[in-house]
Tab-separated table of C-alpha atoms in Angstrom:
chain	number	residue	atom	x	y	z
A	1	UNK	CA	3.148	-28.763	12.025
A	2	UNK	CA	1.107	-25.633	10.715
A	3	UNK	CA	-1.552	-26.043	13.255
A	4	UNK	CA	1.085	-26.748	15.580
A	5	UNK	CA	1.731	-22.490	14.881
A	6	UNK	CA	-1.486	-21.790	14.146
A	7	UNK	CA	-2.693	-23.052	17.840
A	8	UNK	CA	0.713	-21.247	19.396
A	9	UNK	CA	0.730	-18.354	17.274
A	10	UNK	CA	1.556	-15.521	20.524
A	11	UNK	CA	4.365	-18.005	21.567
A	12	UNK	CA	5.967	-18.515	17.789
A	13	UNK	CA	5.867	-14.662	17.318
A	14	UNK	CA	7.423	-14.426	20.670
A	15	UNK	CA	10.779	-16.649	20.411
A	16	UNK	CA	11.154	-14.916	16.659
A	17	UNK	CA	11.351	-11.639	17.584
A	18	UNK	CA	14.031	-12.597	20.182
A	19	UNK	CA	15.645	-14.953	17.964
A	20	UNK	CA	19.051	-13.691	16.291
A	21	UNK	CA	18.891	-16.589	13.132
A	22	UNK	CA	17.276	-15.278	10.029
A	23	UNK	CA	13.645	-16.321	9.881
A	24	UNK	CA	14.513	-18.082	6.769
A	25	UNK	CA	17.468	-19.003	8.019
A	26	UNK	CA	16.278	-21.376	11.274
A	27	UNK	CA	13.953	-24.174	12.131
A	28	UNK	CA	10.709	-22.083	11.269
A	29	UNK	CA	11.679	-21.474	8.019
A	30	UNK	CA	8.244	-23.014	6.779
A	31	UNK	CA	6.072	-19.695	8.114
A	32	UNK	CA	8.262	-18.445	4.753
A	33	UNK	CA	5.531	-19.141	2.636
A	34	UNK	CA	2.766	-19.474	5.987
A	35	UNK	CA	3.182	-16.138	6.535
A	36	UNK	CA	-0.127	-15.367	7.680
A	37	UNK	CA	1.002	-16.382	11.401
A	38	UNK	CA	3.422	-14.241	11.651
A	39	UNK	CA	2.511	-10.777	13.153
A	40	UNK	CA	3.238	-7.191	11.313
A	41	UNK	CA	6.490	-6.133	13.189
A	42	UNK	CA	8.368	-9.195	12.608
A	43	UNK	CA	7.582	-9.895	8.658
A	44	UNK	CA	8.799	-6.129	8.849
A	45	UNK	CA	12.007	-7.487	9.978
A	46	UNK	CA	12.109	-10.694	7.747
A	47	UNK	CA	11.308	-8.324	5.512
A	48	UNK	CA	14.297	-5.134	5.643
A	49	UNK	CA	16.872	-8.704	6.514
A	50	UNK	CA	16.026	-9.353	3.303
A	51	UNK	CA	16.620	-6.556	1.209
A	52	UNK	CA	20.119	-6.498	3.683
A	53	UNK	CA	20.487	-9.409	2.065
A	54	UNK	CA	20.537	-8.091	-1.519
A	55	UNK	CA	21.984	-4.922	-0.979
A	56	UNK	CA	25.143	-6.309	-0.044
A	57	UNK	CA	28.269	-6.069	-1.708
A	58	UNK	CA	26.437	-3.448	-3.532
A	59	UNK	CA	27.476	0.307	-3.552
A	60	UNK	CA	25.086	2.571	-3.543
A	61	UNK	CA	25.831	7.013	-5.018
A	62	UNK	CA	24.404	9.372	-4.033
A	63	UNK	CA	21.556	10.976	-6.185
A	64	UNK	CA	21.250	14.969	-6.448
A	65	UNK	CA	17.831	16.166	-5.891
A	66	UNK	CA	17.670	20.234	-7.113
A	67	UNK	CA	14.911	22.188	-5.795
A	68	UNK	CA	12.742	24.898	-4.922
A	69	UNK	CA	11.566	25.073	-1.754
A	70	UNK	CA	8.570	27.370	-3.086
A	71	UNK	CA	8.394	24.012	-5.572
A	72	UNK	CA	9.640	21.783	-3.628
A	73	UNK	CA	6.822	18.768	-5.269
A	74	UNK	CA	7.270	19.054	-9.421
A	75	UNK	CA	10.658	20.297	-9.555
A	76	UNK	CA	11.396	16.594	-7.528
A	77	UNK	CA	8.617	14.671	-9.741
A	78	UNK	CA	10.800	16.048	-12.332
A	79	UNK	CA	14.256	14.705	-11.001
A	80	UNK	CA	12.710	10.778	-9.400
A	81	UNK	CA	10.569	10.345	-12.834
A	82	UNK	CA	13.770	10.087	-14.461
A	83	UNK	CA	15.550	8.175	-12.860
A	84	UNK	CA	15.333	4.020	-13.101
A	85	UNK	CA	14.754	1.064	-10.081
A	86	UNK	CA	18.106	1.166	-9.695
A	87	UNK	CA	18.628	4.559	-9.618
A	88	UNK	CA	16.031	4.724	-6.483
A	89	UNK	CA	18.281	3.020	-4.155
A	90	UNK	CA	20.489	5.068	-4.488
A	91	UNK	CA	21.144	7.318	-1.624
A	92	UNK	CA	18.768	10.932	-2.158
A	93	UNK	CA	21.457	13.992	-1.653
A	94	UNK	CA	19.035	17.074	-1.302
A	95	UNK	CA	19.792	20.976	-2.419
A	96	UNK	CA	17.464	23.646	-2.521
A	97	UNK	CA	18.997	25.781	-4.532
A	98	UNK	CA	19.889	29.265	-3.606
A	99	UNK	CA	19.990	28.319	0.201
A	100	UNK	CA	23.684	27.053	1.987
A	101	UNK	CA	24.392	24.029	3.646
A	102	UNK	CA	25.280	20.415	3.187
A	103	UNK	CA	22.926	18.272	2.926
A	104	UNK	CA	24.154	15.469	6.556
A	105	UNK	CA	20.929	14.488	6.686
A	106	UNK	CA	19.009	16.550	8.167
A	107	UNK	CA	18.221	18.280	4.519
A	108	UNK	CA	16.858	14.702	3.647
A	109	UNK	CA	15.076	14.580	6.275
A	110	UNK	CA	13.462	17.516	5.808
A	111	UNK	CA	13.098	17.211	1.886
A	112	UNK	CA	11.122	13.788	2.542
A	113	UNK	CA	8.386	15.896	5.377
A	114	UNK	CA	7.738	18.471	2.361
A	115	UNK	CA	7.099	15.779	0.094
A	116	UNK	CA	4.508	13.532	2.120
A	117	UNK	CA	2.633	16.319	3.253
A	118	UNK	CA	2.764	18.354	-0.268
A	119	UNK	CA	1.225	14.874	-2.235
A	120	UNK	CA	-1.960	14.806	-0.103
A	121	UNK	CA	-2.038	18.062	-1.267
A	122	UNK	CA	-6.080	18.261	-2.768
A	123	UNK	CA	-4.935	20.980	-4.854
A	124	UNK	CA	-2.914	17.993	-6.707
A	125	UNK	CA	-6.493	15.890	-6.449
A	126	UNK	CA	-3.852	12.736	-6.506
A	127	UNK	CA	-5.891	10.797	-2.941
A	128	UNK	CA	-8.793	12.024	-0.874
A	129	UNK	CA	-9.783	10.918	1.978
A	130	UNK	CA	-11.663	7.693	2.902
A	131	UNK	CA	-15.236	8.222	3.320
A	132	UNK	CA	-14.603	5.611	6.129
A	133	UNK	CA	-12.765	7.079	8.654
A	134	UNK	CA	-11.568	10.152	7.164
A	135	UNK	CA	-8.005	9.892	8.365
A	136	UNK	CA	-6.564	7.469	6.158
A	137	UNK	CA	-6.175	7.830	1.448
A	138	UNK	CA	-7.335	6.283	-1.139
A	139	UNK	CA	-6.764	7.570	-4.734
A	140	UNK	CA	-8.353	9.939	-6.357
A	141	UNK	CA	-11.078	8.300	-8.994
A	142	UNK	CA	-11.485	11.648	-10.638
A	143	UNK	CA	-8.142	12.549	-10.970
A	144	UNK	CA	-7.327	13.744	-14.668
A	145	UNK	CA	-4.997	11.188	-15.862
A	146	UNK	CA	-2.109	12.820	-16.224
A	147	UNK	CA	-0.594	11.252	-12.990
A	148	UNK	CA	2.464	9.253	-13.369
A	149	UNK	CA	2.670	7.390	-9.900
A	150	UNK	CA	-0.051	6.069	-6.921
A	151	UNK	CA	0.851	4.967	-3.842
A	152	UNK	CA	-2.674	3.048	-2.394
A	153	UNK	CA	-3.587	3.753	0.787
A	154	UNK	CA	-6.400	1.668	2.875
A	155	UNK	CA	-9.584	2.178	3.183
A	156	UNK	CA	-10.559	1.060	6.274
A	157	UNK	CA	-14.128	0.912	6.253
A	158	UNK	CA	-13.940	-0.988	2.970
A	159	UNK	CA	-11.802	-3.561	4.326
A	160	UNK	CA	-13.786	-4.060	7.748
A	161	UNK	CA	-17.243	-4.957	5.357
A	162	UNK	CA	-15.109	-7.914	3.245
A	163	UNK	CA	-14.025	-9.615	6.827
A	164	UNK	CA	-17.174	-9.028	8.253
A	165	UNK	CA	-18.445	-10.987	5.075
A	166	UNK	CA	-15.889	-13.782	5.281
A	167	UNK	CA	-15.893	-14.148	9.112
A	168	UNK	CA	-20.074	-14.394	8.572
A	169	UNK	CA	-22.568	-16.451	6.952
A	170	UNK	CA	-23.749	-14.611	4.616
A	171	UNK	CA	-27.287	-15.048	5.369
A	172	UNK	CA	-26.927	-13.779	8.143
A	173	UNK	CA	-27.033	-9.796	6.726
A	174	UNK	CA	-30.593	-9.538	6.291
A	175	UNK	CA	-29.704	-8.530	2.170
A	176	UNK	CA	-29.177	-9.969	-0.554
A	177	UNK	CA	-25.753	-8.654	-2.012
A	178	UNK	CA	-25.151	-9.817	-5.558
A	179	UNK	CA	-21.828	-9.682	-7.646
A	180	UNK	CA	-22.194	-5.794	-8.790
A	181	UNK	CA	-21.188	-2.555	-6.647
A	182	UNK	CA	-22.569	0.808	-6.384
A	183	UNK	CA	-19.950	3.309	-7.949
A	184	UNK	CA	-19.785	7.206	-7.556
A	185	UNK	CA	-18.941	9.032	-10.484
A	186	UNK	CA	-19.219	12.602	-10.409
A	187	UNK	CA	-22.380	12.852	-7.361
A	188	UNK	CA	-24.200	9.758	-9.667
A	189	UNK	CA	-24.167	6.481	-8.114
A	190	UNK	CA	-24.309	3.625	-10.367
A	191	UNK	CA	-24.814	0.256	-10.595
A	192	UNK	CA	-21.467	-1.640	-11.674
A	193	UNK	CA	-21.227	-5.363	-12.440
A	194	UNK	CA	-17.884	-7.438	-11.776
A	195	UNK	CA	-19.172	-10.895	-13.715
A	196	UNK	CA	-21.790	-10.890	-16.683
A	197	UNK	CA	-25.129	-10.462	-15.530
A	198	UNK	CA	-23.372	-9.903	-12.312
A	199	UNK	CA	-26.117	-8.090	-10.672
A	200	UNK	CA	-28.986	-11.669	-10.920
A	201	UNK	CA	-26.281	-13.471	-9.788
A	202	UNK	CA	-26.878	-14.281	-6.138
A	203	UNK	CA	-23.623	-14.465	-3.754
A	204	UNK	CA	-23.599	-16.826	-1.680
A	205	UNK	CA	-21.270	-19.327	0.410
A	206	UNK	CA	-19.761	-20.832	-1.806
A	207	UNK	CA	-19.173	-18.261	-4.042
A	208	UNK	CA	-18.472	-15.142	-1.569
A	209	UNK	CA	-15.033	-15.154	-2.232
A	210	UNK	CA	-15.443	-14.764	-5.727
A	211	UNK	CA	-17.422	-12.157	-4.742
A	212	UNK	CA	-14.125	-10.106	-2.582
A	213	UNK	CA	-11.857	-10.953	-4.549
A	214	UNK	CA	-13.779	-8.655	-8.227
A	215	UNK	CA	-14.723	-6.090	-5.776
A	216	UNK	CA	-11.400	-6.128	-4.000
A	217	UNK	CA	-10.013	-6.010	-8.040
A	218	UNK	CA	-12.006	-2.984	-8.995
A	219	UNK	CA	-11.560	-1.293	-6.088
A	220	UNK	CA	-7.785	-1.652	-6.316
A	221	UNK	CA	-7.392	-1.551	-10.391
A	222	UNK	CA	-10.657	-1.509	-12.022
A	223	UNK	CA	-11.929	2.209	-10.854
A	224	UNK	CA	-8.992	3.679	-11.026
A	225	UNK	CA	-7.834	2.713	-14.585
A	226	UNK	CA	-7.092	5.330	-16.513
A	227	UNK	CA	-4.853	7.021	-12.880
């Protein structure tokens, strides 16, 4: 069945888009465990439905977030950092201090826009622009270890390099790859081993998947462990 699904992936995803039946309840439920076959929008639809099912029968309350317009980011952080996981699922009711008006949804949308802009403010040094495309962001590895929350965004050039490595014979690269990588720390380039004596261990077709796992682990957690 999986071979058939791979071959007819486009048609299969179109059927799932139009189907009123939830993926896990229908005839293609097996694909829940093989999501690589599903297009992103189909995965998103499945994920949202699962969240709605988890939320059925639970009454969500409003949580007031009172902020000053000149310090929205700092005030929001102080309020939200104290909340537990279940409280984060409540609806946020936004109050801008010294301003009249009831939050019927407009203030919440405005607050999201401000927070989305401020979290990438260079003054906070939480994120830096990805060197590959200058559009997406990544965690700033030089950020002092005082920040409490991060969300890692995709470094597209990093992804493209590893994707090419996995899809092509490593001997066609024209240069040697070892179990090590270069890291930038305060303007100084250093070689960091991905495993003991990694700089002396060549990456081959047989072990390149291990290399990709280790370099991703370093990129997404090791290089920003303190942050």
